[in-house]
Short mmCIF file of C-alpha atoms (C1' of nucleotides) in Angstrom, two decimals:
data_model
loop_
_atom_site.label_atom_id
_atom_site.label_comp_id
_atom_site.label_asym_id
_atom_site.label_seq_id
_atom_site.Cartn_x
_atom_site.Cartn_y
_atom_site.Cartn_z
CA MET A 1 -31.05 -51.15 -6.66
CA THR A 2 -28.52 -53.58 -8.16
CA ASN A 3 -29.56 -56.88 -9.32
CA PRO A 4 -30.91 -59.24 -6.61
CA ARG A 5 -28.47 -62.10 -5.54
CA LEU A 6 -30.30 -65.59 -3.96
CA ARG A 7 -28.81 -68.77 -3.62
CA ILE A 8 -30.13 -72.22 -2.76
CA ALA A 9 -27.66 -73.87 0.30
CA PRO A 10 -28.65 -77.03 0.51
CA SER A 11 -26.61 -79.91 2.78
CA PRO A 12 -25.48 -82.68 1.33
CA THR A 13 -27.65 -85.79 2.83
CA GLY A 14 -27.60 -88.22 -0.16
CA TYR A 15 -30.49 -87.05 -1.99
CA LEU A 16 -32.33 -83.85 -3.38
CA HIS A 17 -35.26 -83.62 -0.92
CA VAL A 18 -38.68 -82.57 -2.06
CA GLY A 19 -39.27 -79.19 -0.36
CA THR A 20 -35.44 -78.22 -1.05
CA ALA A 21 -36.44 -78.45 -4.73
CA ARG A 22 -39.17 -76.33 -4.31
CA THR A 23 -37.01 -73.91 -2.21
CA ALA A 24 -34.42 -73.97 -5.38
CA LEU A 25 -37.36 -73.24 -7.65
CA TYR A 26 -38.85 -70.42 -6.00
CA ASN A 27 -35.01 -69.05 -5.26
CA TYR A 28 -34.75 -69.55 -9.29
CA LEU A 29 -37.81 -68.07 -10.38
CA TYR A 30 -37.21 -64.81 -8.66
CA ALA A 31 -33.78 -64.51 -9.37
CA ARG A 32 -34.51 -65.03 -12.95
CA GLN A 33 -37.50 -62.53 -12.72
CA LYS A 34 -35.39 -60.13 -11.72
CA ASN A 35 -32.55 -60.60 -13.61
CA GLY A 36 -30.25 -61.67 -10.35
CA VAL A 37 -27.88 -64.12 -9.70
CA PHE A 38 -28.77 -67.91 -8.68
CA VAL A 39 -26.03 -69.12 -6.57
CA LEU A 40 -25.47 -72.71 -5.54
CA ARG A 41 -23.91 -73.49 -2.53
CA ILE A 42 -23.21 -76.69 -0.37
CA GLU A 43 -23.70 -76.59 2.93
CA ASP A 44 -20.95 -79.32 4.44
CA THR A 45 -19.40 -78.03 7.53
CA ASP A 46 -20.64 -80.86 9.05
CA VAL A 47 -17.85 -83.01 7.37
CA GLU A 48 -18.72 -86.76 8.63
CA ARG A 49 -22.00 -86.40 7.52
CA SER A 50 -21.13 -84.82 3.81
CA SER A 51 -19.50 -86.73 0.63
CA LYS A 52 -19.00 -86.13 -2.63
CA GLU A 53 -20.98 -88.39 -4.32
CA MET A 54 -23.70 -86.62 -2.04
CA THR A 55 -23.13 -83.53 -3.49
CA GLU A 56 -23.30 -85.05 -6.74
CA ILE A 57 -26.69 -86.20 -6.57
CA ILE A 58 -27.80 -82.93 -5.22
CA ILE A 59 -26.34 -81.27 -8.34
CA GLU A 60 -28.01 -83.70 -10.50
CA GLY A 61 -31.64 -83.08 -9.18
CA LEU A 62 -31.20 -79.32 -9.96
CA LYS A 63 -29.98 -80.09 -13.06
CA TRP A 64 -32.65 -82.79 -14.26
CA LEU A 65 -35.50 -79.98 -12.45
CA GLY A 66 -33.91 -77.22 -14.96
CA LEU A 67 -33.13 -75.27 -12.14
CA ASN A 68 -29.39 -74.24 -13.27
CA HIS A 69 -27.75 -72.15 -11.32
CA ASP A 70 -24.97 -69.08 -12.47
CA GLU A 71 -22.46 -69.23 -9.48
CA GLY A 72 -20.97 -72.48 -7.84
CA PRO A 73 -21.08 -75.06 -6.51
CA PHE A 74 -19.48 -73.55 -3.36
CA TYR A 75 -18.47 -75.97 -0.58
CA GLN A 76 -18.51 -74.35 2.88
CA SER A 77 -15.45 -77.01 3.91
CA ASP A 78 -13.46 -74.76 1.39
CA TYR A 79 -13.67 -71.94 3.34
CA PHE A 80 -13.14 -72.91 6.92
CA SER A 81 -10.65 -70.45 7.25
CA HIS A 82 -12.79 -67.42 6.16
CA TYR A 83 -15.48 -67.83 9.03
CA THR A 84 -12.82 -67.95 11.84
CA ASP A 85 -11.06 -64.65 10.20
CA TYR A 86 -14.16 -62.72 11.43
CA LEU A 87 -13.50 -63.95 14.78
CA PRO A 88 -11.04 -61.04 16.25
CA GLN A 89 -13.38 -58.59 14.64
CA LEU A 90 -16.48 -59.85 16.81
CA GLU A 91 -14.65 -60.23 19.66
CA LYS A 92 -13.53 -56.99 19.58
CA THR A 93 -17.39 -56.03 19.57
CA GLY A 94 -17.74 -57.43 23.23
CA GLY A 95 -20.64 -59.24 21.42
CA ILE A 96 -19.19 -62.84 21.77
CA TYR A 97 -17.01 -64.63 24.46
CA ARG A 98 -15.66 -68.07 25.20
CA CYS A 99 -17.30 -70.91 26.62
CA PHE A 100 -15.54 -74.17 28.21
CA CYS A 101 -18.63 -75.88 29.07
CA THR A 102 -18.29 -79.63 28.05
CA PRO A 103 -21.07 -81.11 25.94
CA LYS A 104 -20.86 -83.30 28.92
CA GLU A 105 -21.37 -80.40 31.54
CA LEU A 106 -23.90 -79.11 29.38
CA GLU A 107 -26.19 -81.92 28.91
CA GLU A 108 -25.90 -82.52 32.77
CA ARG A 109 -27.28 -79.10 33.84
CA LYS A 110 -30.14 -79.22 30.60
CA GLN A 111 -31.32 -82.33 32.16
CA ASN A 112 -31.83 -81.05 35.55
CA VAL A 113 -33.70 -78.15 34.41
CA ILE A 114 -35.75 -80.06 31.98
CA ALA A 115 -36.11 -82.34 35.14
CA GLU A 116 -37.60 -79.11 36.90
CA LYS A 117 -40.19 -78.58 33.94
CA LYS A 118 -38.18 -75.58 32.91
CA ALA A 119 -37.41 -74.43 29.15
CA TRP A 120 -33.84 -74.88 29.00
CA LYS A 121 -31.48 -72.03 27.52
CA TYR A 122 -27.71 -72.00 27.94
CA ASP A 123 -26.66 -70.57 31.51
CA ARG A 124 -24.51 -68.32 30.77
CA LYS A 125 -21.95 -69.83 33.22
CA CYS A 126 -19.04 -68.87 31.09
CA LEU A 127 -20.23 -65.23 30.33
CA HIS A 128 -19.49 -64.43 33.75
CA LEU A 129 -15.90 -65.68 33.98
CA SER A 130 -13.73 -63.38 35.37
CA ASP A 131 -10.43 -62.36 33.14
CA GLU A 132 -8.44 -64.38 35.21
CA GLU A 133 -10.45 -67.61 35.24
CA ILE A 134 -10.52 -67.00 31.38
CA LYS A 135 -6.86 -66.76 31.29
CA GLU A 136 -6.53 -69.66 33.03
CA ASN A 137 -7.91 -72.19 31.47
CA ILE A 138 -6.57 -70.61 27.96
CA GLU A 139 -3.04 -71.37 29.55
CA LYS A 140 -4.45 -75.04 30.29
CA LYS A 141 -5.44 -75.24 26.93
CA LYS A 142 -8.80 -76.04 28.06
CA PRO A 143 -10.95 -76.09 24.75
CA PHE A 144 -13.65 -73.77 23.99
CA ALA A 145 -16.60 -72.51 21.91
CA TRP A 146 -17.62 -68.90 21.11
CA ARG A 147 -21.03 -67.73 21.86
CA VAL A 148 -22.86 -64.61 21.09
CA ARG A 149 -24.04 -62.83 23.70
CA VAL A 150 -27.57 -61.99 22.78
CA PRO A 151 -28.32 -58.44 24.26
CA GLU A 152 -31.77 -57.46 26.10
CA GLY A 153 -34.72 -56.07 24.37
CA LYS A 154 -36.09 -57.55 21.40
CA THR A 155 -35.69 -58.74 17.91
CA SER A 156 -37.46 -58.33 14.71
CA TYR A 157 -37.66 -58.32 10.91
CA ASP A 158 -40.11 -58.35 7.92
CA ASP A 159 -40.33 -61.61 6.29
CA LEU A 160 -41.45 -61.02 2.67
CA ILE A 161 -44.02 -64.03 3.31
CA HIS A 162 -45.17 -63.49 6.93
CA GLY A 163 -44.73 -59.65 7.42
CA VAL A 164 -43.30 -58.36 10.99
CA ILE A 165 -41.92 -61.31 13.27
CA GLU A 166 -40.88 -60.65 16.55
CA LYS A 167 -39.20 -62.40 19.47
CA GLU A 168 -37.97 -61.14 22.93
CA ASN A 169 -34.05 -61.60 23.04
CA SER A 170 -34.58 -63.23 26.72
CA GLU A 171 -35.80 -66.43 24.56
CA ILE A 172 -33.15 -66.47 22.83
CA GLU A 173 -29.85 -68.37 24.06
CA ASP A 174 -26.54 -67.38 23.83
CA PHE A 175 -25.62 -69.56 21.02
CA VAL A 176 -22.36 -71.20 19.71
CA ILE A 177 -20.86 -69.82 16.63
CA VAL A 178 -17.67 -71.87 16.58
CA ARG A 179 -17.09 -74.92 18.05
CA SER A 180 -14.35 -76.27 20.39
CA ASP A 181 -12.54 -77.88 17.38
CA ASN A 182 -12.76 -74.63 15.61
CA THR A 183 -15.12 -75.14 13.13
CA PRO A 184 -18.00 -72.88 12.40
CA VAL A 185 -21.59 -73.95 13.35
CA TYR A 186 -24.52 -73.65 10.70
CA ASN A 187 -25.82 -70.22 11.91
CA PHE A 188 -22.57 -68.53 11.72
CA ALA A 189 -20.97 -70.14 8.28
CA VAL A 190 -24.76 -69.06 6.78
CA VAL A 191 -24.02 -65.34 7.50
CA ILE A 192 -20.69 -65.32 6.61
CA ASP A 193 -21.56 -67.25 3.18
CA ASP A 194 -24.43 -64.74 2.72
CA PHE A 195 -22.43 -61.70 3.63
CA ARG A 196 -19.58 -62.70 1.56
CA MET A 197 -21.58 -63.72 -1.20
CA LYS A 198 -23.67 -60.14 -1.22
CA ILE A 199 -26.86 -62.22 -1.04
CA THR A 200 -29.77 -59.77 -1.07
CA HIS A 201 -32.24 -62.42 -0.50
CA VAL A 202 -32.77 -65.35 1.82
CA VAL A 203 -35.56 -67.87 0.62
CA ARG A 204 -35.77 -70.75 2.61
CA GLY A 205 -38.05 -73.23 4.76
CA ASP A 206 -40.19 -72.18 7.75
CA ASP A 207 -38.37 -73.79 10.10
CA HIS A 208 -35.34 -71.65 9.36
CA ILE A 209 -37.57 -68.82 11.40
CA SER A 210 -36.06 -69.34 14.68
CA ASN A 211 -32.54 -69.55 13.35
CA THR A 212 -33.57 -66.29 11.87
CA PHE A 213 -32.96 -64.22 14.68
CA LYS A 214 -29.86 -65.96 15.69
CA GLN A 215 -28.54 -64.99 12.63
CA LEU A 216 -29.60 -61.37 12.81
CA HIS A 217 -27.50 -60.89 16.06
CA ILE A 218 -24.60 -62.10 13.70
CA TYR A 219 -25.27 -59.72 11.23
CA ARG A 220 -25.49 -57.02 13.98
CA LEU A 221 -22.23 -57.98 15.55
CA LEU A 222 -20.81 -57.83 11.75
CA ASP A 223 -22.45 -54.22 11.47
CA ALA A 224 -23.60 -55.94 8.24
CA THR A 225 -27.32 -55.27 6.70
CA PRO A 226 -29.24 -58.50 6.63
CA PRO A 227 -30.76 -59.74 3.77
CA SER A 228 -34.43 -59.78 3.07
CA PHE A 229 -35.69 -63.11 4.08
CA ALA A 230 -38.67 -65.23 2.85
CA HIS A 231 -39.85 -68.15 4.76
CA LEU A 232 -41.72 -70.74 2.59
CA PRO A 233 -44.43 -72.77 4.33
CA LEU A 234 -43.36 -76.40 4.48
CA ILE A 235 -44.16 -79.21 2.48
CA LEU A 236 -46.31 -81.62 4.55
CA ASP A 237 -47.20 -85.45 4.50
CA GLU A 238 -50.68 -87.15 5.01
CA ASN A 239 -50.26 -86.91 8.33
CA LYS A 240 -50.12 -82.89 8.07
CA ALA A 241 -46.51 -83.41 9.35
CA LYS A 242 -42.68 -82.13 7.69
CA LEU A 243 -42.57 -84.42 5.03
CA SER A 244 -39.51 -86.71 5.65
CA LYS A 245 -38.05 -89.88 4.29
CA ARG A 246 -39.93 -91.84 6.62
CA THR A 247 -42.96 -90.64 5.49
CA GLY A 248 -42.78 -90.53 2.30
CA THR A 249 -40.81 -90.14 -1.14
CA VAL A 250 -38.78 -87.39 -0.06
CA SER A 251 -36.18 -87.91 -3.23
CA VAL A 252 -36.41 -85.72 -6.21
CA LEU A 253 -34.52 -88.13 -8.26
CA ALA A 254 -36.90 -90.99 -7.38
CA PHE A 255 -39.55 -89.35 -9.20
CA ARG A 256 -37.32 -89.00 -12.12
CA ASP A 257 -36.69 -92.69 -11.82
CA MET A 258 -40.74 -93.50 -12.02
CA GLY A 259 -40.93 -91.97 -14.99
CA VAL A 260 -42.44 -88.27 -13.97
CA LEU A 261 -41.56 -85.68 -16.43
CA PRO A 262 -39.17 -82.81 -14.72
CA GLU A 263 -41.54 -80.37 -16.32
CA ALA A 264 -44.53 -81.86 -14.51
CA PHE A 265 -42.47 -82.26 -11.45
CA VAL A 266 -41.65 -78.55 -11.39
CA ASN A 267 -45.02 -77.56 -12.11
CA PHE A 268 -46.50 -79.90 -9.34
CA ILE A 269 -44.34 -78.46 -6.72
CA ALA A 270 -44.51 -75.02 -7.59
CA LEU A 271 -48.11 -75.11 -6.79
CA ILE A 272 -47.71 -76.32 -3.06
CA GLY A 273 -47.79 -73.02 -1.48
CA TRP A 274 -47.97 -70.39 -4.47
CA ASN A 275 -50.56 -69.60 -7.24
CA PRO A 276 -50.27 -66.46 -9.56
CA GLY A 277 -54.13 -65.90 -8.73
CA GLY A 278 -56.95 -67.30 -10.52
CA ASP A 279 -57.48 -70.91 -11.97
CA ARG A 280 -53.98 -71.52 -13.57
CA GLU A 281 -52.43 -74.66 -13.39
CA ILE A 282 -50.51 -76.11 -16.21
CA MET A 283 -47.25 -73.76 -16.49
CA SER A 284 -44.17 -73.96 -18.08
CA LEU A 285 -41.23 -72.76 -16.00
CA SER A 286 -40.79 -69.27 -18.12
CA GLU A 287 -44.19 -68.62 -17.45
CA MET A 288 -44.01 -69.12 -13.74
CA THR A 289 -40.68 -67.20 -13.86
CA ASP A 290 -42.86 -64.24 -15.12
CA LEU A 291 -46.03 -64.90 -12.76
CA PHE A 292 -43.76 -65.36 -9.84
CA SER A 293 -44.32 -63.15 -6.85
CA PHE A 294 -43.50 -63.51 -2.69
CA GLU A 295 -46.95 -62.06 -1.94
CA LYS A 296 -48.53 -64.52 -3.50
CA VAL A 297 -47.27 -67.78 -1.86
CA THR A 298 -49.01 -69.12 0.81
CA LYS A 299 -48.30 -69.11 4.84
CA LYS A 300 -49.75 -72.40 5.18
CA GLY A 301 -47.65 -75.84 4.80
CA GLY A 302 -49.04 -77.80 1.81
CA VAL A 303 -49.96 -81.60 1.81
CA PHE A 304 -47.85 -83.46 -1.00
CA ASP A 305 -50.65 -84.99 -3.04
CA TYR A 306 -49.04 -87.53 -5.38
CA LYS A 307 -52.53 -88.00 -7.15
CA LYS A 308 -51.85 -84.85 -8.17
CA LEU A 309 -48.64 -85.24 -9.07
CA GLU A 310 -50.01 -88.40 -10.93
CA TRP A 311 -52.27 -86.43 -12.76
CA MET A 312 -50.19 -83.60 -13.95
CA ASN A 313 -47.81 -86.08 -14.96
CA SER A 314 -49.94 -87.82 -17.47
CA LYS A 315 -51.32 -84.39 -18.38
CA TYR A 316 -48.21 -84.00 -19.47
CA ILE A 317 -46.88 -87.15 -21.00
CA THR A 318 -50.09 -86.74 -23.09
CA ASN A 319 -48.85 -83.14 -24.62
CA TYR A 320 -44.85 -83.74 -24.68
CA ASP A 321 -43.07 -84.05 -27.81
CA SER A 322 -43.03 -87.95 -29.06
CA SER A 323 -39.52 -87.33 -29.84
CA LYS A 324 -38.44 -86.34 -26.51
CA LEU A 325 -40.84 -88.34 -24.94
CA LEU A 326 -39.18 -91.25 -26.53
CA ASP A 327 -35.75 -90.84 -25.43
CA LEU A 328 -36.88 -90.37 -21.76
CA THR A 329 -38.82 -93.38 -21.96
CA MET A 330 -35.73 -95.62 -23.52
CA PRO A 331 -34.35 -96.08 -20.41
CA PHE A 332 -37.69 -97.71 -19.00
CA PHE A 333 -37.71 -99.96 -22.22
CA ARG A 334 -34.12 -101.24 -21.03
CA SER A 335 -34.96 -102.00 -17.74
CA ALA A 336 -38.32 -103.78 -18.47
CA GLY A 337 -36.53 -105.94 -20.74
CA ILE A 338 -37.54 -104.89 -24.07
CA GLU A 339 -35.56 -104.80 -27.24
CA THR A 340 -36.65 -101.64 -29.59
CA SER A 341 -33.65 -102.18 -31.97
CA SER A 342 -35.57 -103.60 -34.91
CA PHE A 343 -38.01 -100.96 -34.82
CA ASP A 344 -37.11 -97.39 -36.66
CA ARG A 345 -37.35 -94.40 -34.96
CA GLU A 346 -40.58 -93.34 -36.52
CA LYS A 347 -42.31 -95.95 -35.63
CA LEU A 348 -41.33 -95.72 -32.02
CA MET A 349 -42.51 -92.79 -32.07
CA LYS A 350 -45.94 -93.55 -33.34
CA ILE A 351 -46.10 -96.37 -30.67
CA MET A 352 -45.51 -93.63 -28.07
CA ASP A 353 -48.23 -91.73 -29.37
CA SER A 354 -50.54 -94.61 -29.04
CA VAL A 355 -50.22 -94.81 -25.52
CA LYS A 356 -49.45 -91.07 -24.68
CA GLU A 357 -52.46 -90.81 -22.95
CA LYS A 358 -52.72 -93.95 -21.33
CA ALA A 359 -49.81 -93.47 -19.08
CA ARG A 360 -49.50 -91.85 -15.93
CA TYR A 361 -45.46 -92.70 -15.40
CA LEU A 362 -42.88 -93.48 -18.34
CA LYS A 363 -42.43 -96.55 -16.04
CA ASP A 364 -46.38 -97.46 -17.61
CA ILE A 365 -45.30 -97.43 -21.26
CA PRO A 366 -43.05 -100.42 -21.84
CA GLU A 367 -46.29 -103.07 -20.30
CA LEU A 368 -48.46 -100.98 -22.39
CA THR A 369 -46.70 -101.37 -25.30
CA ARG A 370 -44.92 -104.50 -24.91
CA PHE A 371 -47.10 -106.65 -27.62
CA PHE A 372 -45.61 -104.15 -29.76
CA PHE A 373 -42.31 -105.66 -29.31
CA GLU A 374 -42.60 -109.68 -28.72
CA ASP A 375 -44.65 -111.90 -29.52
CA VAL A 376 -47.98 -112.93 -27.47
CA LYS A 377 -47.54 -115.64 -25.20
CA THR A 378 -50.29 -115.30 -22.79
CA TYR A 379 -54.10 -114.58 -23.51
CA ASP A 380 -56.31 -112.75 -21.47
CA GLU A 381 -58.55 -115.67 -19.43
CA LYS A 382 -61.59 -113.59 -19.48
CA GLY A 383 -61.28 -112.41 -23.17
CA LYS A 384 -60.31 -115.75 -24.23
CA ALA A 385 -63.51 -116.92 -23.44
CA LYS A 386 -65.36 -113.91 -24.27
CA TYR A 387 -64.28 -113.29 -27.33
CA LEU A 388 -62.57 -116.03 -29.03
CA THR A 389 -66.02 -118.35 -29.91
CA PRO A 390 -65.67 -120.68 -32.53
CA GLU A 391 -68.05 -118.17 -34.78
CA ARG A 392 -65.91 -115.42 -33.86
CA ILE A 393 -62.62 -117.25 -35.33
CA GLU A 394 -64.66 -117.94 -38.38
CA HIS A 395 -64.61 -113.74 -38.81
CA LEU A 396 -61.04 -113.81 -38.45
CA LYS A 397 -60.52 -115.97 -40.60
CA VAL A 398 -62.97 -114.04 -43.52
CA LEU A 399 -61.15 -110.84 -42.28
CA LYS A 400 -57.45 -111.89 -42.69
CA GLU A 401 -58.55 -113.04 -46.04
CA LYS A 402 -59.93 -109.75 -46.92
CA LEU A 403 -56.74 -107.56 -45.14
CA ASN A 404 -54.85 -109.70 -47.40
CA SER A 405 -56.43 -108.20 -50.55
CA LEU A 406 -55.09 -104.33 -49.21
CA LYS A 407 -52.49 -102.54 -51.43
CA GLU A 408 -52.14 -100.13 -48.35
CA PHE A 409 -51.91 -101.86 -44.53
CA SER A 410 -53.42 -98.36 -42.84
CA HIS A 411 -55.43 -97.33 -40.65
CA ASP A 412 -58.16 -96.00 -43.17
CA GLU A 413 -58.61 -98.67 -44.95
CA ILE A 414 -58.33 -101.94 -42.18
CA GLU A 415 -60.92 -99.61 -40.65
CA ASN A 416 -63.23 -99.97 -43.91
CA ILE A 417 -62.83 -103.10 -43.84
CA TYR A 418 -64.18 -104.11 -40.28
CA LYS A 419 -67.09 -101.46 -40.80
CA THR A 420 -67.75 -103.24 -44.50
CA TYR A 421 -67.78 -106.88 -43.04
CA ALA A 422 -69.21 -105.44 -40.05
CA GLY A 423 -72.50 -103.95 -42.13
CA GLU A 424 -72.56 -106.96 -44.52
CA LYS A 425 -73.00 -109.44 -41.52
CA ASP A 426 -74.96 -107.20 -39.52
CA LEU A 427 -72.44 -107.65 -36.56
CA LYS A 428 -71.62 -105.11 -34.16
CA GLY A 429 -67.92 -103.43 -34.44
CA GLY A 430 -67.23 -105.22 -31.32
CA ASP A 431 -67.52 -108.54 -32.13
CA ILE A 432 -64.79 -108.18 -34.45
CA ILE A 433 -62.59 -105.66 -32.77
CA HIS A 434 -62.18 -107.38 -29.58
CA PRO A 435 -61.33 -110.70 -31.16
CA THR A 436 -58.60 -109.28 -33.29
CA ARG A 437 -57.04 -106.87 -30.53
CA LEU A 438 -57.01 -110.16 -28.21
CA ALA A 439 -55.25 -112.17 -31.17
CA LEU A 440 -52.77 -109.48 -31.81
CA SER A 441 -52.09 -108.40 -28.41
CA GLY A 442 -53.25 -111.32 -25.99
CA ARG A 443 -55.14 -108.40 -23.93
CA THR A 444 -58.39 -106.72 -23.86
CA GLU A 445 -57.60 -103.42 -24.08
CA GLY A 446 -55.10 -101.13 -25.58
CA PRO A 447 -54.47 -98.32 -28.48
CA SER A 448 -57.11 -97.89 -30.74
CA LEU A 449 -57.08 -101.35 -33.04
CA PHE A 450 -56.55 -100.21 -36.40
CA LEU A 451 -53.74 -97.82 -35.42
CA MET A 452 -52.08 -100.55 -33.47
CA MET A 453 -52.17 -102.79 -36.62
CA GLU A 454 -51.47 -100.41 -38.99
CA ILE A 455 -47.73 -100.16 -36.68
CA MET A 456 -47.51 -103.82 -36.03
CA GLY A 457 -47.34 -104.30 -40.01
CA LYS A 458 -49.41 -106.95 -42.16
CA GLU A 459 -46.59 -109.73 -41.70
CA THR A 460 -47.13 -109.45 -37.83
CA VAL A 461 -50.77 -109.21 -37.99
CA PHE A 462 -51.17 -112.12 -40.05
CA SER A 463 -48.70 -114.36 -38.21
CA ARG A 464 -50.67 -113.75 -35.23
CA LEU A 465 -53.88 -113.96 -36.80
CA THR A 466 -52.92 -117.34 -37.83
CA LYS A 467 -51.91 -118.57 -34.67
CA ILE A 468 -55.13 -117.70 -33.23
CA ILE A 469 -56.79 -119.32 -36.15
CA GLU A 470 -55.20 -122.60 -36.62
CA SER A 471 -54.62 -123.17 -32.96
CA ASP A 472 -56.58 -125.20 -30.71
CA ILE A 473 -56.32 -122.46 -28.38
CA LEU A 474 -59.96 -122.94 -27.04
"C1'" G B 1 -42.31 -77.15 28.90
"C1'" U B 2 -41.05 -72.08 26.12
"C1'" C B 3 -41.23 -69.95 21.79
"C1'" U B 4 -42.56 -68.56 16.72
"C1'" C B 5 -45.62 -70.01 12.54
"C1'" C B 6 -50.47 -71.24 10.60
"C1'" A B 7 -56.15 -71.86 10.16
"C1'" U B 8 -61.57 -71.95 3.26
"C1'" C B 9 -64.39 -78.52 0.48
"C1'" G B 10 -60.61 -85.22 2.23
"C1'" U B 11 -56.21 -82.65 -0.40
"C1'" C B 12 -53.99 -78.42 -3.63
"C1'" C B 13 -55.40 -73.25 -5.01
"C1'" A B 14 -58.87 -68.82 -6.00
"C1'" G B 15 -61.06 -64.78 -2.98
"C1'" U B 16 -58.49 -59.00 -0.02
"C1'" G B 17 -66.06 -55.91 3.69
"C1'" G B 18 -72.12 -57.16 0.24
"C1'" U B 19 -69.80 -63.71 -4.15
"C1'" C B 20 -75.20 -68.81 -5.15
"C1'" A B 21 -67.83 -68.75 -1.30
"C1'" G B 22 -64.86 -70.44 -7.43
"C1'" G B 23 -61.47 -73.72 -9.90
"C1'" A B 24 -58.39 -78.47 -10.07
"C1'" C B 25 -56.94 -83.49 -7.76
"C1'" A B 26 -59.87 -87.16 -5.62
"C1'" C B 27 -64.33 -89.68 -4.89
"C1'" A B 28 -69.55 -91.11 -7.28
"C1'" G B 29 -72.99 -91.37 -11.22
"C1'" C B 30 -74.12 -90.46 -16.72
"C1'" C B 31 -72.98 -89.22 -21.85
"C1'" C B 32 -69.64 -90.42 -25.41
"C1'" U B 33 -67.25 -94.82 -26.98
"C1'" U B 34 -63.95 -100.04 -30.30
"C1'" U B 35 -61.51 -101.71 -25.32
"C1'" C B 36 -58.37 -98.91 -21.56
"C1'" A B 37 -57.39 -94.18 -21.09
"C1'" A B 38 -59.00 -89.07 -22.44
"C1'" G B 39 -62.91 -86.22 -22.97
"C1'" G B 40 -67.91 -83.75 -21.78
"C1'" C B 41 -71.49 -82.98 -17.66
"C1'" U B 42 -73.83 -83.45 -13.10
"C1'" G B 43 -73.41 -84.63 -8.02
"C1'" C B 44 -70.72 -84.63 -3.45
"C1'" G B 45 -68.05 -81.21 -0.38
"C1'" A B 46 -65.43 -76.11 3.25
"C1'" C B 47 -64.92 -70.61 5.94
"C1'" A B 48 -62.22 -74.07 13.54
"C1'" C B 49 -65.44 -71.75 17.43
"C1'" G B 50 -66.43 -67.36 20.26
"C1'" G B 51 -66.52 -62.29 20.87
"C1'" G B 52 -66.26 -57.60 19.12
"C1'" U B 53 -65.50 -53.47 15.14
"C1'" U B 54 -69.39 -52.51 10.93
"C1'" C B 55 -75.51 -51.00 7.88
"C1'" G B 56 -72.99 -55.70 6.70
"C1'" A B 57 -68.00 -60.12 8.22
"C1'" C B 58 -64.63 -65.68 4.85
"C1'" U B 59 -62.18 -61.31 4.60
"C1'" C B 60 -60.47 -56.37 9.85
"C1'" C B 61 -58.94 -56.35 15.73
"C1'" C B 62 -59.09 -59.81 20.35
"C1'" G B 63 -59.18 -64.51 22.80
"C1'" U B 64 -60.11 -69.68 22.45
"C1'" U B 65 -58.98 -74.02 20.08
"C1'" G B 66 -56.63 -76.68 16.42
"C1'" G B 67 -52.55 -78.25 13.85
"C1'" A B 68 -47.06 -77.31 12.68
"C1'" G B 69 -42.20 -75.45 13.44
"C1'" A B 70 -38.03 -74.37 16.12
"C1'" C B 71 -35.76 -75.07 20.66
"C1'" G B 72 -27.99 -79.06 19.62
"C1'" C B 73 -20.60 -77.26 19.91
"C1'" C B 74 -26.87 -80.84 13.03
"C1'" A B 75 -27.64 -78.57 8.98
#
RNA sequence: GUCUCCAUCGUCCAGUGGUCAGGACACAGCCCUUUCAAGGCUGCGACACGGGUUCGACUCCCGUUGGAGACGCCA
């Protein structure tokens, strides 16, 4: 067998949906694993709802995730004529027919049927038109759509995830493939595209299972071998309904903008509906590529658990390369209004390292590190009462003197001063550490104090200590 | 309403006839500690129900119930 060809075919809706991202991921993993080709195709046959910007957002999202495509992007709207080119061929088979019913007529008949509490399906009115009637309608230039005539019998296929799925043809209506304005409908465009692009595996959401039966009939009329299908379980919201814009964050780029690392996001969504077996959870894209298989994809829809994403993201941040982390965090400093230019890169990386394991999102980092960059303006109220007692400020005075004698203002040296002083005065470390931290950062929590002092440097440490010692802050 | 899919802790997954039903997130407690985190330990917590098949069912079959999805000249 030749190398597989897979595709992701999003419709430009203004954002890259989390579900689409995961579908893209599984397509990508399989294509890469089998040395296949991953195609990007934009399904914009609904011209009114599509735009260039929307398409770019999707491409940007895919790029952020690192799911690079090999071919495309192709735009369905560029190929409108291709679809209708197949019409004569299809007509010859007798498998399609013209439908002159107007949307309005259809709607009326549909309502009548529903009123009787019956299931609506196209009533085949136009299938029974005589040749003369058809001719007459055409001469009168009455607009028409093309419908597929679904034959008697059953339609079935072997889904890579669900196994054999079967449906009575009587349950499938004669569906439209070309609108009366001569544009193709989704189900038709998809089949023609997949056929022309020689797609071998169609991997998409569960919600397309019912479309699959219709598409199978088009393949039949085309006399083409259908691709393999894999229908993925849906990603659900807390209410176990299909994740939608209404019920949760659905845009992939929104996660980027809150400071989720792409690797963490990919890892997380991969695990909704798939697992290589066993207890493995943290995996890179290339590891997943080796491990992926459709057999291991779950059938059950999975809830998008923000808490677990948060955990996974913090884990990734902790283990991330400091330099890369810094680059990705810069925009967040900017939007937090923090000026970082007075620090060199080495120092900035140290700052990153000091808070790496505390941040859940990149957007947390500016607030976690603000005091490194700006003077302390406010001091934690509770901390002030608790730690900045006169007695403790006395300690700070002495400590400041001792620090002054230091040749090297480093973590270890500073620690030595504090430990020794605490021992001499029979104090607990916290008795001098907490007041110092508060004086230097205005806060009661933060990075390890001695490390913090080393990063800040002697000058800043002294000026901030002085401010506390000399002011009547109490 | 019709059709299709699905069914293990609150959530994400392991499990493919014999397991004390395992891990992770979340939650609770304890430990560590220089605060906050992180980390370590412990706890809480599930095979939807009813029939079969079998020496034996979470695992196989049927049904019930429940949930979801699709029923457009949207994609």
